[in-house]
PDB file of C-alpha atoms in Angstrom:
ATOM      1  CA  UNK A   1      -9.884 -17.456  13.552  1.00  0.00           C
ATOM      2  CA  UNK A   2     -10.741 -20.481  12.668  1.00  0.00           C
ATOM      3  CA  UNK A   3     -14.612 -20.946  14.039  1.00  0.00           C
ATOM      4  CA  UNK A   4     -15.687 -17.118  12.708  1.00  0.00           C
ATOM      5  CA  UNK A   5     -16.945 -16.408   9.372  1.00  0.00           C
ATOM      6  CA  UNK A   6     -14.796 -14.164   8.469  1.00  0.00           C
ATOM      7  CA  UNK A   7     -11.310 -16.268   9.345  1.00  0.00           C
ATOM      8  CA  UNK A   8     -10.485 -17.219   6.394  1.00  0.00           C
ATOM      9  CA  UNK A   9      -9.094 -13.995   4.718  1.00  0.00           C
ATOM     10  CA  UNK A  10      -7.597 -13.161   8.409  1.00  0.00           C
ATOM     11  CA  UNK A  11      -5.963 -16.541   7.814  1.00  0.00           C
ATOM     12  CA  UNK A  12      -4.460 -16.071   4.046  1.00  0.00           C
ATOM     13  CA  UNK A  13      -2.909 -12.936   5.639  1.00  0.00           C
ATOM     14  CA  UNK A  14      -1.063 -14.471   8.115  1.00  0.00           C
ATOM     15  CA  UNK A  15      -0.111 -17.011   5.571  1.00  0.00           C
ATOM     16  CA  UNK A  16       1.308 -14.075   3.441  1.00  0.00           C
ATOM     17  CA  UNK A  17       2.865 -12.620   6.898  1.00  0.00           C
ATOM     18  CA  UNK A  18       5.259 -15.784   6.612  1.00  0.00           C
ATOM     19  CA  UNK A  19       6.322 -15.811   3.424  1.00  0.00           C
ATOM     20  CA  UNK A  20       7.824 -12.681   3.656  1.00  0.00           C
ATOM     21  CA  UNK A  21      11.493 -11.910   3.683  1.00  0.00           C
ATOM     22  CA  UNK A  22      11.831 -11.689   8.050  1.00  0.00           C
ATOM     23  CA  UNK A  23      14.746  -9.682   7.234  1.00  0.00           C
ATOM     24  CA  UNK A  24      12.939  -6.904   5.270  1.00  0.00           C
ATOM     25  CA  UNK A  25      10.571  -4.366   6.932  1.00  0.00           C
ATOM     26  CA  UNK A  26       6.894  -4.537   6.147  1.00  0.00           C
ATOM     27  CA  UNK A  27       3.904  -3.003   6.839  1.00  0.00           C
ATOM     28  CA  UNK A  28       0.027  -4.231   7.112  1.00  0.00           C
ATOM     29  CA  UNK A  29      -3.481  -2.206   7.080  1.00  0.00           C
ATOM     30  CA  UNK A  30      -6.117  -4.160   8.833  1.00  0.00           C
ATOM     31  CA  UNK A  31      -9.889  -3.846  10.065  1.00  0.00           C
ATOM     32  CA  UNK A  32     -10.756  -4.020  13.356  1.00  0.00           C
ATOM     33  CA  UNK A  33     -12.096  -7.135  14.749  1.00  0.00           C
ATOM     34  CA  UNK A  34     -15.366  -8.287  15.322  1.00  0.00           C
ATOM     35  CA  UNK A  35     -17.774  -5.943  16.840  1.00  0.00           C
ATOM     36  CA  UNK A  36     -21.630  -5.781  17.213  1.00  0.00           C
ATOM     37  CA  UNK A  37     -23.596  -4.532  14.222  1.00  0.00           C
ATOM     38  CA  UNK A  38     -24.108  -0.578  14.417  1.00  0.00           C
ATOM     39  CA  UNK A  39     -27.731   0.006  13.119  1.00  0.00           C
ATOM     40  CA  UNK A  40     -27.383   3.967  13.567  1.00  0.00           C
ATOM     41  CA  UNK A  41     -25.319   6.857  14.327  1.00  0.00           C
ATOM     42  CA  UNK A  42     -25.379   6.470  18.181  1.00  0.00           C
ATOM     43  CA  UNK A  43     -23.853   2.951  17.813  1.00  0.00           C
ATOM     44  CA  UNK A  44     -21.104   4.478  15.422  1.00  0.00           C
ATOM     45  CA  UNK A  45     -18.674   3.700  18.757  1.00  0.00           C
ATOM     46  CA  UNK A  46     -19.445   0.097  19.809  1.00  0.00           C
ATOM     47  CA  UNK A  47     -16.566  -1.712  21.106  1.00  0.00           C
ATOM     48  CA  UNK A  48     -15.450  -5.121  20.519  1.00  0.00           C
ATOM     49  CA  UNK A  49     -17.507  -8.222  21.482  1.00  0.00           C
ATOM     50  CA  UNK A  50     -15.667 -11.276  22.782  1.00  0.00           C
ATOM     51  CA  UNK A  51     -15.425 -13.424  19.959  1.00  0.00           C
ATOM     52  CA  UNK A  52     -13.461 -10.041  18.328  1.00  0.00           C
ATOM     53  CA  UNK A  53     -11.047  -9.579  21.299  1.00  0.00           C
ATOM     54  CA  UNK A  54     -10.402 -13.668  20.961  1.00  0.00           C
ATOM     55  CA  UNK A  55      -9.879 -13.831  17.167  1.00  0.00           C
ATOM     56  CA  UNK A  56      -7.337 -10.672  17.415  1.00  0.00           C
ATOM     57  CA  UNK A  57      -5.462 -12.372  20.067  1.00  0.00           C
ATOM     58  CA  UNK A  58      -5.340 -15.525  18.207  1.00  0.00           C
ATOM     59  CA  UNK A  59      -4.224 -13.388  15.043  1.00  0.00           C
ATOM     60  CA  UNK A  60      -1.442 -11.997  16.845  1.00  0.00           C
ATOM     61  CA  UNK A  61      -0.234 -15.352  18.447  1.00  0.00           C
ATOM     62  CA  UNK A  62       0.154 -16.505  14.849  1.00  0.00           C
ATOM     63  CA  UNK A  63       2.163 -13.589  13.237  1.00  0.00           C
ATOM     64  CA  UNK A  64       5.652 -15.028  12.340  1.00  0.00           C
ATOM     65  CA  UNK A  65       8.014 -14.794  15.459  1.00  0.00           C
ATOM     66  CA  UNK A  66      11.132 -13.403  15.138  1.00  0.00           C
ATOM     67  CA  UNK A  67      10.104  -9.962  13.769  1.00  0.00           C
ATOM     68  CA  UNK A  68       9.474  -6.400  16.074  1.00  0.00           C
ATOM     69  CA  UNK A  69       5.902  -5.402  15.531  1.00  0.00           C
ATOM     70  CA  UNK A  70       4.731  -1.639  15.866  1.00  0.00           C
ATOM     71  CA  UNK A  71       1.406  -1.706  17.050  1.00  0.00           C
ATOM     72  CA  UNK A  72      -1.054   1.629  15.469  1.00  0.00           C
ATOM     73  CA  UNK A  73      -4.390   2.257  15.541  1.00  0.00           C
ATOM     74  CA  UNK A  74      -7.511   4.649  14.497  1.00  0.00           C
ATOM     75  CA  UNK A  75      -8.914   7.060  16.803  1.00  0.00           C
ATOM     76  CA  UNK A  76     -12.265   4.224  17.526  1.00  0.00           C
ATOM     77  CA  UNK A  77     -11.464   2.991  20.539  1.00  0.00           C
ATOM     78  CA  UNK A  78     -12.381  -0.563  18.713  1.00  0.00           C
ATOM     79  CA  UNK A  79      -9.407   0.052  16.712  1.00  0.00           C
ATOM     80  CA  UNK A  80      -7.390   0.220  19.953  1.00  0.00           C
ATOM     81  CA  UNK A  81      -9.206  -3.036  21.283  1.00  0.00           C
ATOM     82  CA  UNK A  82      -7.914  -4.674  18.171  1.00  0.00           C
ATOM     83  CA  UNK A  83      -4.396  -3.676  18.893  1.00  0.00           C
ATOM     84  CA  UNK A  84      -4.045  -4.149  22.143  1.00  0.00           C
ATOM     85  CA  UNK A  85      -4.976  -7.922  21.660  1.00  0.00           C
ATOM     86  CA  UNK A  86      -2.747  -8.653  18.791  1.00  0.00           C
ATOM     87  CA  UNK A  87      -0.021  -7.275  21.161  1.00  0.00           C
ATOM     88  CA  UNK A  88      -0.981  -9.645  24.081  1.00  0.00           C
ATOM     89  CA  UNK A  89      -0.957 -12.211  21.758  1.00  0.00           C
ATOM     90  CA  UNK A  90       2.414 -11.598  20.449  1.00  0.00           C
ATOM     91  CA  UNK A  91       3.411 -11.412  23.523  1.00  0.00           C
ATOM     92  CA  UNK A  92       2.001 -14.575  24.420  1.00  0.00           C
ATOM     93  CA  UNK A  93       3.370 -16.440  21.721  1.00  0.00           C
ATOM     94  CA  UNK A  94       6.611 -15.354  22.834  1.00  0.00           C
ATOM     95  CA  UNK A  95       6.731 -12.413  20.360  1.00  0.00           C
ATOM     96  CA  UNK A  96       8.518  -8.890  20.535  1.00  0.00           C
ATOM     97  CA  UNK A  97       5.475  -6.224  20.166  1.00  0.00           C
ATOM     98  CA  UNK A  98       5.040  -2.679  21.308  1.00  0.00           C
ATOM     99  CA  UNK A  99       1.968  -0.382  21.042  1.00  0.00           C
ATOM    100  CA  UNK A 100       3.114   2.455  19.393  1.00  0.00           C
ATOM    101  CA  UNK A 101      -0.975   4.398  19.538  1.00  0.00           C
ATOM    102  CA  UNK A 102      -2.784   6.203  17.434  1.00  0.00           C
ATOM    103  CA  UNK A 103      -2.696   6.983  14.344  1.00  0.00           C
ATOM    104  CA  UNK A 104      -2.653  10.859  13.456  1.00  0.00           C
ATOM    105  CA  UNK A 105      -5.207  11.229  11.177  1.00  0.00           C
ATOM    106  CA  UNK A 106      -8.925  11.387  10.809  1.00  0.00           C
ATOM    107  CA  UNK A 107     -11.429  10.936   7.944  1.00  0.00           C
ATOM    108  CA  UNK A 108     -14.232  12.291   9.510  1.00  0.00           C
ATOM    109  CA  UNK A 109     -13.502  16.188  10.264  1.00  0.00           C
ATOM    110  CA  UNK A 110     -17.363  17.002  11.135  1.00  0.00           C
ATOM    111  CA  UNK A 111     -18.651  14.310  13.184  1.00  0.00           C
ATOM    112  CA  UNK A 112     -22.174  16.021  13.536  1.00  0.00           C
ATOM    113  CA  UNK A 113     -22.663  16.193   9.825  1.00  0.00           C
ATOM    114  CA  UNK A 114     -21.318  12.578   9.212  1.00  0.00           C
ATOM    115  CA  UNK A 115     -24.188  11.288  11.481  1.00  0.00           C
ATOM    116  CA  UNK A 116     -26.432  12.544   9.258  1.00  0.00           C
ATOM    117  CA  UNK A 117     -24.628  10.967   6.356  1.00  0.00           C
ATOM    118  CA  UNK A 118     -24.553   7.642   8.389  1.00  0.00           C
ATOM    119  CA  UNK A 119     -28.658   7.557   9.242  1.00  0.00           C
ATOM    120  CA  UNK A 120     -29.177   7.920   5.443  1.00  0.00           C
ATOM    121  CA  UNK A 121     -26.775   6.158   3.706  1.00  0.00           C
ATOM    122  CA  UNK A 122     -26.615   3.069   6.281  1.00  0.00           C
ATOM    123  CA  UNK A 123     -30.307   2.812   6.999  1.00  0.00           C
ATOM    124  CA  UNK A 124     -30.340  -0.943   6.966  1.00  0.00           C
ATOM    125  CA  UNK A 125     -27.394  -1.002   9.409  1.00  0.00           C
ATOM    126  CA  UNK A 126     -23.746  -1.538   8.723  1.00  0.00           C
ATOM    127  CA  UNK A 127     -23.670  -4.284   6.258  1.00  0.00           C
ATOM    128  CA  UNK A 128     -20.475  -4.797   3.570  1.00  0.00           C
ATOM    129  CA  UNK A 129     -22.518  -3.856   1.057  1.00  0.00           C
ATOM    130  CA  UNK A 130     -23.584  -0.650   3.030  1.00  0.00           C
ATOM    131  CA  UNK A 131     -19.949  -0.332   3.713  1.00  0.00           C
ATOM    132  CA  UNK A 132     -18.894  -0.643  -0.076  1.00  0.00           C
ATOM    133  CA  UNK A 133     -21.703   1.984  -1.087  1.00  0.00           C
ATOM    134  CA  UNK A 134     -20.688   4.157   1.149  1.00  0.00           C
ATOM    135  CA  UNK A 135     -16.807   4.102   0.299  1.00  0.00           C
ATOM    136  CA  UNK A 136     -17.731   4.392  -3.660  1.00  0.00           C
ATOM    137  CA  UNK A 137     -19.803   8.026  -2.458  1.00  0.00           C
ATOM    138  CA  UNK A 138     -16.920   8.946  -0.551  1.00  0.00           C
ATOM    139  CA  UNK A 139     -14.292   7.808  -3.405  1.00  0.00           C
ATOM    140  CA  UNK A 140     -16.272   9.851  -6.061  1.00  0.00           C
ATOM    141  CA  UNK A 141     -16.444  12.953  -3.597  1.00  0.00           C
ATOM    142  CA  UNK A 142     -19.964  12.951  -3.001  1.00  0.00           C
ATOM    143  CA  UNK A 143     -19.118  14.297   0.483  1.00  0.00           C
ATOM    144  CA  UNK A 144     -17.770  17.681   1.069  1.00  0.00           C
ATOM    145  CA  UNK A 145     -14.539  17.659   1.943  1.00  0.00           C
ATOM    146  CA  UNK A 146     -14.047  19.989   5.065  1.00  0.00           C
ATOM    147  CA  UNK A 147     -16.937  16.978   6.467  1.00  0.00           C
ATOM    148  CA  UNK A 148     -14.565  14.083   5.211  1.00  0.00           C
ATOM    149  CA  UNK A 149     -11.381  14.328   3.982  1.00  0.00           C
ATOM    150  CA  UNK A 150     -11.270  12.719   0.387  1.00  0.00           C
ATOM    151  CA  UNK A 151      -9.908   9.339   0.096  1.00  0.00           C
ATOM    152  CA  UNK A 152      -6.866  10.579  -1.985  1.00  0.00           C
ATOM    153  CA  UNK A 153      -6.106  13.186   0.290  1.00  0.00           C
ATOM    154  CA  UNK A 154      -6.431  10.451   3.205  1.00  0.00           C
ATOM    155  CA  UNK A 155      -4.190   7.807   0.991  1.00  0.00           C
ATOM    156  CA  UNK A 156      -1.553   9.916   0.206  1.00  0.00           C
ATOM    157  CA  UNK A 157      -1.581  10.931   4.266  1.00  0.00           C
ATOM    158  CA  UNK A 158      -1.453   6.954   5.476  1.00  0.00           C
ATOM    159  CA  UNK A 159       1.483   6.919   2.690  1.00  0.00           C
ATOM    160  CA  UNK A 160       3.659   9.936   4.229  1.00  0.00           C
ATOM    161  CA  UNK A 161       2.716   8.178   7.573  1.00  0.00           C
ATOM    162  CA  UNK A 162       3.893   4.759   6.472  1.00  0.00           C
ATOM    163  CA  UNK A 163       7.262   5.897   4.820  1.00  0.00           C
ATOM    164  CA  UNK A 164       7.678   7.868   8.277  1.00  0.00           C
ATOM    165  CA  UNK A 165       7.107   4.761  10.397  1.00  0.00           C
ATOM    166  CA  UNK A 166       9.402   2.795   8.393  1.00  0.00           C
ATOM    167  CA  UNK A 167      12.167   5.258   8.391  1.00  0.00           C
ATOM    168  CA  UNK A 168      12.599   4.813  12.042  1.00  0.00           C
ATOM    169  CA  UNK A 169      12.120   1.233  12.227  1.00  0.00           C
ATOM    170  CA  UNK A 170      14.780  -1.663  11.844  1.00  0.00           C
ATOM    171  CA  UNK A 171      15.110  -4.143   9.468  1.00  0.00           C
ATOM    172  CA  UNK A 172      12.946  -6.931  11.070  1.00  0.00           C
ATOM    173  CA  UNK A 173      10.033  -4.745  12.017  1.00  0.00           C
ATOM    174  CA  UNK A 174       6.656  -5.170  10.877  1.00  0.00           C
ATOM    175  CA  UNK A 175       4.022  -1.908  11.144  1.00  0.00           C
ATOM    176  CA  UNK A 176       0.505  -3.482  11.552  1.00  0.00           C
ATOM    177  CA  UNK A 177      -2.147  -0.617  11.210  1.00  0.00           C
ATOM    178  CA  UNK A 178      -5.283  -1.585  12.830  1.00  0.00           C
ATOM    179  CA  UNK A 179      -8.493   1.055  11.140  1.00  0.00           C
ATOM    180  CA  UNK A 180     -11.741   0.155   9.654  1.00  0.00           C
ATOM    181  CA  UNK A 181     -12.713  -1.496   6.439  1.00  0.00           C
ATOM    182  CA  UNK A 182     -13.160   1.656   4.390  1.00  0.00           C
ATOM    183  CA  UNK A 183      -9.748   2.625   5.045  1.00  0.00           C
ATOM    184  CA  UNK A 184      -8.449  -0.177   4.044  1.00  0.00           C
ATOM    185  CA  UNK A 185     -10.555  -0.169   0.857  1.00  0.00           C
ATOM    186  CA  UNK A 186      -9.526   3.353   0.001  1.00  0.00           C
ATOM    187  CA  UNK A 187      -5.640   2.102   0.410  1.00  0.00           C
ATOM    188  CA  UNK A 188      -6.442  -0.851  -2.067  1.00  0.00           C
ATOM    189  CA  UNK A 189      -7.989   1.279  -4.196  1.00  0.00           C
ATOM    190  CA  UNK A 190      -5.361   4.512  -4.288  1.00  0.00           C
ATOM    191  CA  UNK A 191      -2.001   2.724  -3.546  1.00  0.00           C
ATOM    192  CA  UNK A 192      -3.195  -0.504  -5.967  1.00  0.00           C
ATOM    193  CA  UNK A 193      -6.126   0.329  -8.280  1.00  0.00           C
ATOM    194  CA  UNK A 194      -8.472  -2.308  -6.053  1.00  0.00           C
ATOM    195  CA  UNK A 195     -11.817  -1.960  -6.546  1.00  0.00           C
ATOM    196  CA  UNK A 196     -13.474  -2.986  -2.936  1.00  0.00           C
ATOM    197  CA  UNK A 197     -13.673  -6.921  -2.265  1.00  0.00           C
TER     198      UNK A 197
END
């Protein structure tokens, strides 16, 4: 985390992570780590490359010890990547993790139509700013919903999940939810009136 770019907020998290109460439960939504750039619709599944698999390790090896973390993920097998290594290095580290899977829900209900939504609204490739274009068309509903579930709709799902998760957990656990940046965007901007970074 600390040679890649993008450390730094990855870093001010973890910093967060131990300043909270290790008594309290708590929860996290995350972005996968790093993977390849997709440049169209048949890359839309590309898997972690190594420096992604490291950094998520290294992320988990520096969660605060002393908690139970519940590992969940998206239905992108990157997503699961991302998991999977913060769990080994919890584990590593000495840590109490478990992999708890995925997550039951999906934002993308026609995958055939969102492919074609993908070629034209990412044509330069997957870029933030192609990311944060294409969560402010799917936050003002400019998809049809039976293709993508609206980002209320999907915030007010992660929230019933959440509450669900943390009814059967114990005090010291932590839920870390490992999806994709437009997820996380559409939490920030539902559950806290945050615009995208």
């Amino acid at each position: 985390l600390d040679t890649v770019e993008w450390g730094a907020p990855a870093l001010k998290l973890l910093e967060h992570c131990h300043a909270l109460d290790p008594e309290l439960p708590a929860a996290m939504h995350i972005r996968h780590s790093e993977r390849p750039r997709i440049n169209n619709s048949d890359d839309l599944h590309a898997l972690l490359n190594e420096r992604g698999k490291e950094a998520a390790r290294d992320f988990g090896s520096r969660l605060p010890m002393g908690r139970v973390y519940r590992l969940h993920h998206s239905y992108f097998d990157r997503a699961r990547e991302t998991a999977e290594e913060i769990l080994r290095g919890i584990e590593d580290a000495g840590g109490e993790a478990e992999l708890v899977g995925t997550v039951d829900l999906e934002t993308i209900l026609d995958l055939e139509r969102y492919n074609h939504y993908f070629d034209r609204d990412f044509l330069g490739g997957d870029t933030p700013e192609s990311a944060t274009n294409y969560f402010f068309k799917w936050a003002s509903n400019r998809y049809p919903p039976d293709e993508i579930i609206p980002t209320l709709k999907f915030a007010q799902k992660c929230s019933e999940i959440l509450k669900k998760d943390l009814g059967t957990a114990g005090p010291r656990s932590m839920e870390i939810y490992v999806s994709h940046d437009t997820w996380v965007m559409a939490l920030l901007y539902h559950w806290f009136g945050m615009g995208p970074p």
